[in-house]
JSON list of C-alpha atoms in Angstrom, two decimals:
[
{"chain": "A", "resi": 1, "resn": "UNK", "atom": "CA", "xyz": [-6.90, 80.65, -75.50]},
{"chain": "A", "resi": 2, "resn": "UNK", "atom": "CA", "xyz": [-7.94, 77.42, -76.63]},
{"chain": "A", "resi": 3, "resn": "UNK", "atom": "CA", "xyz": [-4.79, 77.26, -78.82]},
{"chain": "A", "resi": 4, "resn": "UNK", "atom": "CA", "xyz": [-3.01, 77.50, -75.83]},
{"chain": "A", "resi": 5, "resn": "UNK", "atom": "CA", "xyz": [-4.55, 74.85, -73.89]},
{"chain": "A", "resi": 6, "resn": "UNK", "atom": "CA", "xyz": [-4.05, 72.44, -77.19]},
{"chain": "A", "resi": 7, "resn": "UNK", "atom": "CA", "xyz": [-0.31, 73.51, -76.65]},
{"chain": "A", "resi": 8, "resn": "UNK", "atom": "CA", "xyz": [0.18, 72.64, -73.13]},
{"chain": "A", "resi": 9, "resn": "UNK", "atom": "CA", "xyz": [-1.98, 69.24, -73.65]},
{"chain": "A", "resi": 10, "resn": "UNK", "atom": "CA", "xyz": [0.49, 68.54, -76.34]},
{"chain": "A", "resi": 11, "resn": "UNK", "atom": "CA", "xyz": [3.67, 69.15, -74.72]},
{"chain": "A", "resi": 12, "resn": "UNK", "atom": "CA", "xyz": [2.25, 67.20, -71.88]},
{"chain": "A", "resi": 13, "resn": "UNK", "atom": "CA", "xyz": [1.13, 63.87, -73.84]},
{"chain": "A", "resi": 14, "resn": "UNK", "atom": "CA", "xyz": [4.71, 64.31, -75.82]},
{"chain": "A", "resi": 15, "resn": "UNK", "atom": "CA", "xyz": [6.77, 64.41, -72.36]},
{"chain": "A", "resi": 16, "resn": "UNK", "atom": "CA", "xyz": [4.58, 61.56, -71.30]},
{"chain": "A", "resi": 17, "resn": "UNK", "atom": "CA", "xyz": [5.50, 59.48, -74.55]},
{"chain": "A", "resi": 18, "resn": "UNK", "atom": "CA", "xyz": [9.18, 60.29, -73.90]},
{"chain": "A", "resi": 19, "resn": "UNK", "atom": "CA", "xyz": [8.88, 58.99, -70.26]},
{"chain": "A", "resi": 20, "resn": "UNK", "atom": "CA", "xyz": [7.38, 56.01, -71.30]},
{"chain": "A", "resi": 21, "resn": "UNK", "atom": "CA", "xyz": [9.78, 55.12, -73.93]},
{"chain": "A", "resi": 22, "resn": "UNK", "atom": "CA", "xyz": [12.67, 55.86, -71.75]},
{"chain": "A", "resi": 23, "resn": "UNK", "atom": "CA", "xyz": [11.02, 53.49, -68.82]},
{"chain": "A", "resi": 24, "resn": "UNK", "atom": "CA", "xyz": [10.87, 50.79, -71.43]},
{"chain": "A", "resi": 25, "resn": "UNK", "atom": "CA", "xyz": [14.48, 51.13, -72.38]},
{"chain": "A", "resi": 26, "resn": "UNK", "atom": "CA", "xyz": [15.53, 51.15, -68.73]},
{"chain": "A", "resi": 27, "resn": "UNK", "atom": "CA", "xyz": [13.33, 48.15, -68.06]},
{"chain": "A", "resi": 28, "resn": "UNK", "atom": "CA", "xyz": [15.47, 46.43, -71.16]},
{"chain": "A", "resi": 29, "resn": "UNK", "atom": "CA", "xyz": [18.44, 46.63, -69.08]},
{"chain": "A", "resi": 30, "resn": "UNK", "atom": "CA", "xyz": [22.11, 47.24, -70.66]},
{"chain": "A", "resi": 31, "resn": "UNK", "atom": "CA", "xyz": [23.57, 48.05, -74.04]},
{"chain": "A", "resi": 32, "resn": "UNK", "atom": "CA", "xyz": [25.14, 45.16, -75.50]},
{"chain": "A", "resi": 33, "resn": "UNK", "atom": "CA", "xyz": [28.73, 46.02, -76.93]},
{"chain": "A", "resi": 34, "resn": "UNK", "atom": "CA", "xyz": [28.83, 44.16, -80.31]},
{"chain": "A", "resi": 35, "resn": "UNK", "atom": "CA", "xyz": [32.55, 42.50, -78.90]},
{"chain": "A", "resi": 36, "resn": "UNK", "atom": "CA", "xyz": [30.21, 40.47, -76.90]},
{"chain": "A", "resi": 37, "resn": "UNK", "atom": "CA", "xyz": [28.34, 38.91, -80.18]},
{"chain": "A", "resi": 38, "resn": "UNK", "atom": "CA", "xyz": [31.36, 38.46, -81.77]},
{"chain": "A", "resi": 39, "resn": "UNK", "atom": "CA", "xyz": [33.29, 36.53, -79.07]},
{"chain": "A", "resi": 40, "resn": "UNK", "atom": "CA", "xyz": [30.45, 34.31, -78.66]},
{"chain": "A", "resi": 41, "resn": "UNK", "atom": "CA", "xyz": [29.79, 33.52, -82.16]},
{"chain": "A", "resi": 42, "resn": "UNK", "atom": "CA", "xyz": [33.76, 32.88, -82.56]},
{"chain": "A", "resi": 43, "resn": "UNK", "atom": "CA", "xyz": [32.86, 30.21, -79.34]},
{"chain": "A", "resi": 44, "resn": "UNK", "atom": "CA", "xyz": [30.03, 28.34, -80.80]},
{"chain": "A", "resi": 45, "resn": "UNK", "atom": "CA", "xyz": [30.57, 27.95, -84.23]},
{"chain": "A", "resi": 46, "resn": "UNK", "atom": "CA", "xyz": [34.79, 27.75, -84.40]},
{"chain": "A", "resi": 47, "resn": "UNK", "atom": "CA", "xyz": [35.09, 26.76, -80.43]},
{"chain": "A", "resi": 48, "resn": "UNK", "atom": "CA", "xyz": [37.90, 29.53, -80.48]},
{"chain": "A", "resi": 49, "resn": "UNK", "atom": "CA", "xyz": [37.30, 29.93, -76.44]},
{"chain": "A", "resi": 50, "resn": "UNK", "atom": "CA", "xyz": [36.74, 27.73, -73.44]},
{"chain": "A", "resi": 51, "resn": "UNK", "atom": "CA", "xyz": [34.80, 30.40, -71.77]},
{"chain": "A", "resi": 52, "resn": "UNK", "atom": "CA", "xyz": [33.72, 34.09, -72.00]},
{"chain": "A", "resi": 53, "resn": "UNK", "atom": "CA", "xyz": [33.40, 36.07, -68.80]},
{"chain": "A", "resi": 54, "resn": "UNK", "atom": "CA", "xyz": [31.11, 39.43, -69.39]},
{"chain": "A", "resi": 55, "resn": "UNK", "atom": "CA", "xyz": [31.03, 42.35, -67.23]},
{"chain": "A", "resi": 56, "resn": "UNK", "atom": "CA", "xyz": [28.52, 44.95, -66.73]},
{"chain": "A", "resi": 57, "resn": "UNK", "atom": "CA", "xyz": [30.07, 48.66, -67.22]},
{"chain": "A", "resi": 58, "resn": "UNK", "atom": "CA", "xyz": [27.96, 50.85, -65.35]},
{"chain": "A", "resi": 59, "resn": "UNK", "atom": "CA", "xyz": [29.48, 54.22, -65.99]},
{"chain": "A", "resi": 60, "resn": "UNK", "atom": "CA", "xyz": [29.25, 52.90, -70.12]},
{"chain": "A", "resi": 61, "resn": "UNK", "atom": "CA", "xyz": [25.63, 51.05, -69.35]},
{"chain": "A", "resi": 62, "resn": "UNK", "atom": "CA", "xyz": [26.93, 48.27, -71.27]},
{"chain": "A", "resi": 63, "resn": "UNK", "atom": "CA", "xyz": [28.20, 44.60, -70.88]},
{"chain": "A", "resi": 64, "resn": "UNK", "atom": "CA", "xyz": [31.79, 44.18, -72.20]},
{"chain": "A", "resi": 65, "resn": "UNK", "atom": "CA", "xyz": [33.84, 41.02, -72.42]},
{"chain": "A", "resi": 66, "resn": "UNK", "atom": "CA", "xyz": [35.88, 40.98, -69.17]},
{"chain": "A", "resi": 67, "resn": "UNK", "atom": "CA", "xyz": [37.76, 37.70, -70.14]},
{"chain": "A", "resi": 68, "resn": "UNK", "atom": "CA", "xyz": [38.42, 34.72, -72.50]},
{"chain": "A", "resi": 69, "resn": "UNK", "atom": "CA", "xyz": [39.47, 31.39, -71.97]},
{"chain": "A", "resi": 70, "resn": "UNK", "atom": "CA", "xyz": [41.46, 29.57, -74.45]},
{"chain": "A", "resi": 71, "resn": "UNK", "atom": "CA", "xyz": [40.29, 26.09, -75.58]},
{"chain": "A", "resi": 72, "resn": "UNK", "atom": "CA", "xyz": [42.91, 24.11, -73.41]},
{"chain": "A", "resi": 73, "resn": "UNK", "atom": "CA", "xyz": [41.81, 25.73, -70.26]},
{"chain": "A", "resi": 74, "resn": "UNK", "atom": "CA", "xyz": [40.10, 23.79, -67.57]},
{"chain": "A", "resi": 75, "resn": "UNK", "atom": "CA", "xyz": [36.61, 24.31, -66.07]},
{"chain": "A", "resi": 76, "resn": "UNK", "atom": "CA", "xyz": [38.80, 25.41, -63.04]},
{"chain": "A", "resi": 77, "resn": "UNK", "atom": "CA", "xyz": [40.66, 28.13, -64.90]},
{"chain": "A", "resi": 78, "resn": "UNK", "atom": "CA", "xyz": [37.04, 29.47, -65.81]},
{"chain": "A", "resi": 79, "resn": "UNK", "atom": "CA", "xyz": [35.71, 29.15, -61.93]},
{"chain": "A", "resi": 80, "resn": "UNK", "atom": "CA", "xyz": [39.25, 30.84, -60.91]},
{"chain": "A", "resi": 81, "resn": "UNK", "atom": "CA", "xyz": [38.26, 33.56, -63.34]},
{"chain": "A", "resi": 82, "resn": "UNK", "atom": "CA", "xyz": [35.15, 34.68, -61.66]},
{"chain": "A", "resi": 83, "resn": "UNK", "atom": "CA", "xyz": [35.55, 37.21, -59.17]},
{"chain": "A", "resi": 84, "resn": "UNK", "atom": "CA", "xyz": [34.54, 35.86, -55.35]},
{"chain": "A", "resi": 85, "resn": "UNK", "atom": "CA", "xyz": [32.81, 39.48, -54.61]},
{"chain": "A", "resi": 86, "resn": "UNK", "atom": "CA", "xyz": [31.30, 40.54, -57.65]},
{"chain": "A", "resi": 87, "resn": "UNK", "atom": "CA", "xyz": [28.56, 39.69, -60.05]},
{"chain": "A", "resi": 88, "resn": "UNK", "atom": "CA", "xyz": [29.61, 38.42, -63.56]},
{"chain": "A", "resi": 89, "resn": "UNK", "atom": "CA", "xyz": [28.04, 36.46, -66.39]},
{"chain": "A", "resi": 90, "resn": "UNK", "atom": "CA", "xyz": [29.73, 33.80, -68.25]},
{"chain": "A", "resi": 91, "resn": "UNK", "atom": "CA", "xyz": [29.18, 31.33, -71.21]},
{"chain": "A", "resi": 92, "resn": "UNK", "atom": "CA", "xyz": [30.77, 28.16, -70.88]},
{"chain": "A", "resi": 93, "resn": "UNK", "atom": "CA", "xyz": [31.56, 25.29, -73.55]},
{"chain": "A", "resi": 94, "resn": "UNK", "atom": "CA", "xyz": [31.04, 21.96, -71.70]},
{"chain": "A", "resi": 95, "resn": "UNK", "atom": "CA", "xyz": [31.98, 18.78, -73.32]},
{"chain": "A", "resi": 96, "resn": "UNK", "atom": "CA", "xyz": [31.03, 15.52, -72.18]},
{"chain": "A", "resi": 97, "resn": "UNK", "atom": "CA", "xyz": [30.35, 11.98, -72.83]},
{"chain": "A", "resi": 98, "resn": "UNK", "atom": "CA", "xyz": [26.84, 10.29, -72.66]},
{"chain": "A", "resi": 99, "resn": "UNK", "atom": "CA", "xyz": [25.95, 7.36, -71.74]},
{"chain": "A", "resi": 100, "resn": "UNK", "atom": "CA", "xyz": [26.12, 5.75, -74.76]},
{"chain": "A", "resi": 101, "resn": "UNK", "atom": "CA", "xyz": [30.13, 7.02, -75.45]},
{"chain": "A", "resi": 102, "resn": "UNK", "atom": "CA", "xyz": [29.23, 9.91, -77.51]},
{"chain": "A", "resi": 103, "resn": "UNK", "atom": "CA", "xyz": [31.39, 13.36, -77.27]},
{"chain": "A", "resi": 104, "resn": "UNK", "atom": "CA", "xyz": [29.10, 15.89, -76.71]},
{"chain": "A", "resi": 105, "resn": "UNK", "atom": "CA", "xyz": [29.19, 19.46, -76.01]},
{"chain": "A", "resi": 106, "resn": "UNK", "atom": "CA", "xyz": [26.52, 22.26, -74.27]},
{"chain": "A", "resi": 107, "resn": "UNK", "atom": "CA", "xyz": [26.85, 25.76, -73.97]},
{"chain": "A", "resi": 108, "resn": "UNK", "atom": "CA", "xyz": [26.23, 27.08, -70.80]},
{"chain": "A", "resi": 109, "resn": "UNK", "atom": "CA", "xyz": [25.33, 30.34, -69.76]},
{"chain": "A", "resi": 110, "resn": "UNK", "atom": "CA", "xyz": [25.83, 31.29, -66.20]},
{"chain": "A", "resi": 111, "resn": "UNK", "atom": "CA", "xyz": [24.93, 34.35, -64.05]},
{"chain": "A", "resi": 112, "resn": "UNK", "atom": "CA", "xyz": [27.39, 34.47, -61.40]},
{"chain": "A", "resi": 113, "resn": "UNK", "atom": "CA", "xyz": [25.87, 36.56, -58.16]},
{"chain": "A", "resi": 114, "resn": "UNK", "atom": "CA", "xyz": [28.14, 35.85, -54.61]},
{"chain": "A", "resi": 115, "resn": "UNK", "atom": "CA", "xyz": [26.35, 36.50, -51.94]},
{"chain": "A", "resi": 116, "resn": "UNK", "atom": "CA", "xyz": [28.96, 39.06, -51.23]},
{"chain": "A", "resi": 117, "resn": "UNK", "atom": "CA", "xyz": [28.62, 41.06, -53.96]},
{"chain": "A", "resi": 118, "resn": "UNK", "atom": "CA", "xyz": [27.17, 44.40, -53.57]},
{"chain": "A", "resi": 119, "resn": "UNK", "atom": "CA", "xyz": [23.54, 44.63, -53.64]},
{"chain": "A", "resi": 120, "resn": "UNK", "atom": "CA", "xyz": [23.10, 47.10, -56.55]},
{"chain": "A", "resi": 121, "resn": "UNK", "atom": "CA", "xyz": [25.45, 45.10, -58.26]},
{"chain": "A", "resi": 122, "resn": "UNK", "atom": "CA", "xyz": [22.84, 41.56, -57.78]},
{"chain": "A", "resi": 123, "resn": "UNK", "atom": "CA", "xyz": [20.42, 44.01, -59.06]},
{"chain": "A", "resi": 124, "resn": "UNK", "atom": "CA", "xyz": [21.59, 45.63, -62.05]},
{"chain": "A", "resi": 125, "resn": "UNK", "atom": "CA", "xyz": [23.05, 42.14, -63.37]},
{"chain": "A", "resi": 126, "resn": "UNK", "atom": "CA", "xyz": [19.27, 40.60, -62.36]},
{"chain": "A", "resi": 127, "resn": "UNK", "atom": "CA", "xyz": [17.55, 42.75, -64.58]},
{"chain": "A", "resi": 128, "resn": "UNK", "atom": "CA", "xyz": [19.75, 42.98, -67.44]},
{"chain": "A", "resi": 129, "resn": "UNK", "atom": "CA", "xyz": [20.34, 39.28, -67.93]},
{"chain": "A", "resi": 130, "resn": "UNK", "atom": "CA", "xyz": [17.39, 38.23, -69.78]},
{"chain": "A", "resi": 131, "resn": "UNK", "atom": "CA", "xyz": [17.88, 40.73, -72.53]},
{"chain": "A", "resi": 132, "resn": "UNK", "atom": "CA", "xyz": [21.51, 39.61, -72.47]},
{"chain": "A", "resi": 133, "resn": "UNK", "atom": "CA", "xyz": [21.02, 36.49, -72.83]},
{"chain": "A", "resi": 134, "resn": "UNK", "atom": "CA", "xyz": [18.55, 36.93, -75.78]},
{"chain": "A", "resi": 135, "resn": "UNK", "atom": "CA", "xyz": [21.64, 38.69, -77.64]},
{"chain": "A", "resi": 136, "resn": "UNK", "atom": "CA", "xyz": [23.87, 35.39, -77.37]},
{"chain": "A", "resi": 137, "resn": "UNK", "atom": "CA", "xyz": [21.56, 33.11, -79.80]},
{"chain": "A", "resi": 138, "resn": "UNK", "atom": "CA", "xyz": [22.61, 29.05, -79.06]},
{"chain": "A", "resi": 139, "resn": "UNK", "atom": "CA", "xyz": [23.08, 28.81, -75.03]},
{"chain": "A", "resi": 140, "resn": "UNK", "atom": "CA", "xyz": [22.00, 25.54, -74.10]},
{"chain": "A", "resi": 141, "resn": "UNK", "atom": "CA", "xyz": [21.42, 25.66, -70.59]},
{"chain": "A", "resi": 142, "resn": "UNK", "atom": "CA", "xyz": [21.22, 27.89, -67.77]},
{"chain": "A", "resi": 143, "resn": "UNK", "atom": "CA", "xyz": [22.85, 28.36, -64.44]},
{"chain": "A", "resi": 144, "resn": "UNK", "atom": "CA", "xyz": [22.05, 30.96, -61.38]},
{"chain": "A", "resi": 145, "resn": "UNK", "atom": "CA", "xyz": [25.02, 30.76, -58.91]},
{"chain": "A", "resi": 146, "resn": "UNK", "atom": "CA", "xyz": [25.58, 32.39, -55.57]},
{"chain": "A", "resi": 147, "resn": "UNK", "atom": "CA", "xyz": [28.69, 30.61, -54.59]},
{"chain": "A", "resi": 148, "resn": "UNK", "atom": "CA", "xyz": [31.03, 27.80, -56.17]},
{"chain": "A", "resi": 149, "resn": "UNK", "atom": "CA", "xyz": [29.07, 24.73, -55.25]},
{"chain": "A", "resi": 150, "resn": "UNK", "atom": "CA", "xyz": [26.09, 25.75, -57.11]},
{"chain": "A", "resi": 151, "resn": "UNK", "atom": "CA", "xyz": [27.66, 25.40, -60.47]},
{"chain": "A", "resi": 152, "resn": "UNK", "atom": "CA", "xyz": [30.56, 22.68, -59.67]},
{"chain": "A", "resi": 153, "resn": "UNK", "atom": "CA", "xyz": [31.27, 19.86, -62.53]},
{"chain": "A", "resi": 154, "resn": "UNK", "atom": "CA", "xyz": [28.25, 17.68, -61.03]},
{"chain": "A", "resi": 155, "resn": "UNK", "atom": "CA", "xyz": [26.13, 20.50, -61.68]},
{"chain": "A", "resi": 156, "resn": "UNK", "atom": "CA", "xyz": [27.30, 20.36, -65.16]},
{"chain": "A", "resi": 157, "resn": "UNK", "atom": "CA", "xyz": [27.30, 17.14, -65.86]},
{"chain": "A", "resi": 158, "resn": "UNK", "atom": "CA", "xyz": [23.64, 16.70, -64.27]},
{"chain": "A", "resi": 159, "resn": "UNK", "atom": "CA", "xyz": [22.26, 19.50, -66.27]},
{"chain": "A", "resi": 160, "resn": "UNK", "atom": "CA", "xyz": [23.64, 18.87, -69.81]},
{"chain": "A", "resi": 161, "resn": "UNK", "atom": "CA", "xyz": [22.23, 15.50, -70.65]}
]
C-alpha cells in the first residue's frame, strides 16, 4: 500500500514540476527567431539597415523580422512601415550631431502599441518585450509609443543625448 501512495505522490510532484516549468517559459515571452538576432547584429556592426520592424507570429509563438529599411531610407519611411492599428517592435539607427558638432549614432528600441490595436495583442507584446530586448544586445535607448507624436524626431533628438 505504501508503494502505491509513494508512486501517486511522485507523479503529483512531477506534474507540479512540469507545470511550474511551463509557467516560467510562458512568462518569459515568445521565442525569438535567429534571423532577428542576425539582422540586428548587421544593423549594429555593419550598419546594413536603417531600421528593422519585428512582428510576433502568434501561431508559431515567435518574434520574426517583418521588414528592414535600407541605410538610405528616412525616418518618414520608418514611421510609415509601422501599422496604424497593430503592435510591433522596431529598432532604428538614429544619426545625429552633438552640441560639439560631432556625428554620433544611437540604436533605439521602439515598442509600438497603438491605442487602436487589440487588447490581446497589446498584452502579448508587453509581456514579451523584456525578453526580446535582452536578445538584442546593444540597444541604447528605449521608447514606448502609442501614437506617432510619442516617437517624433524631436523625441529621438532629445533622448539621443
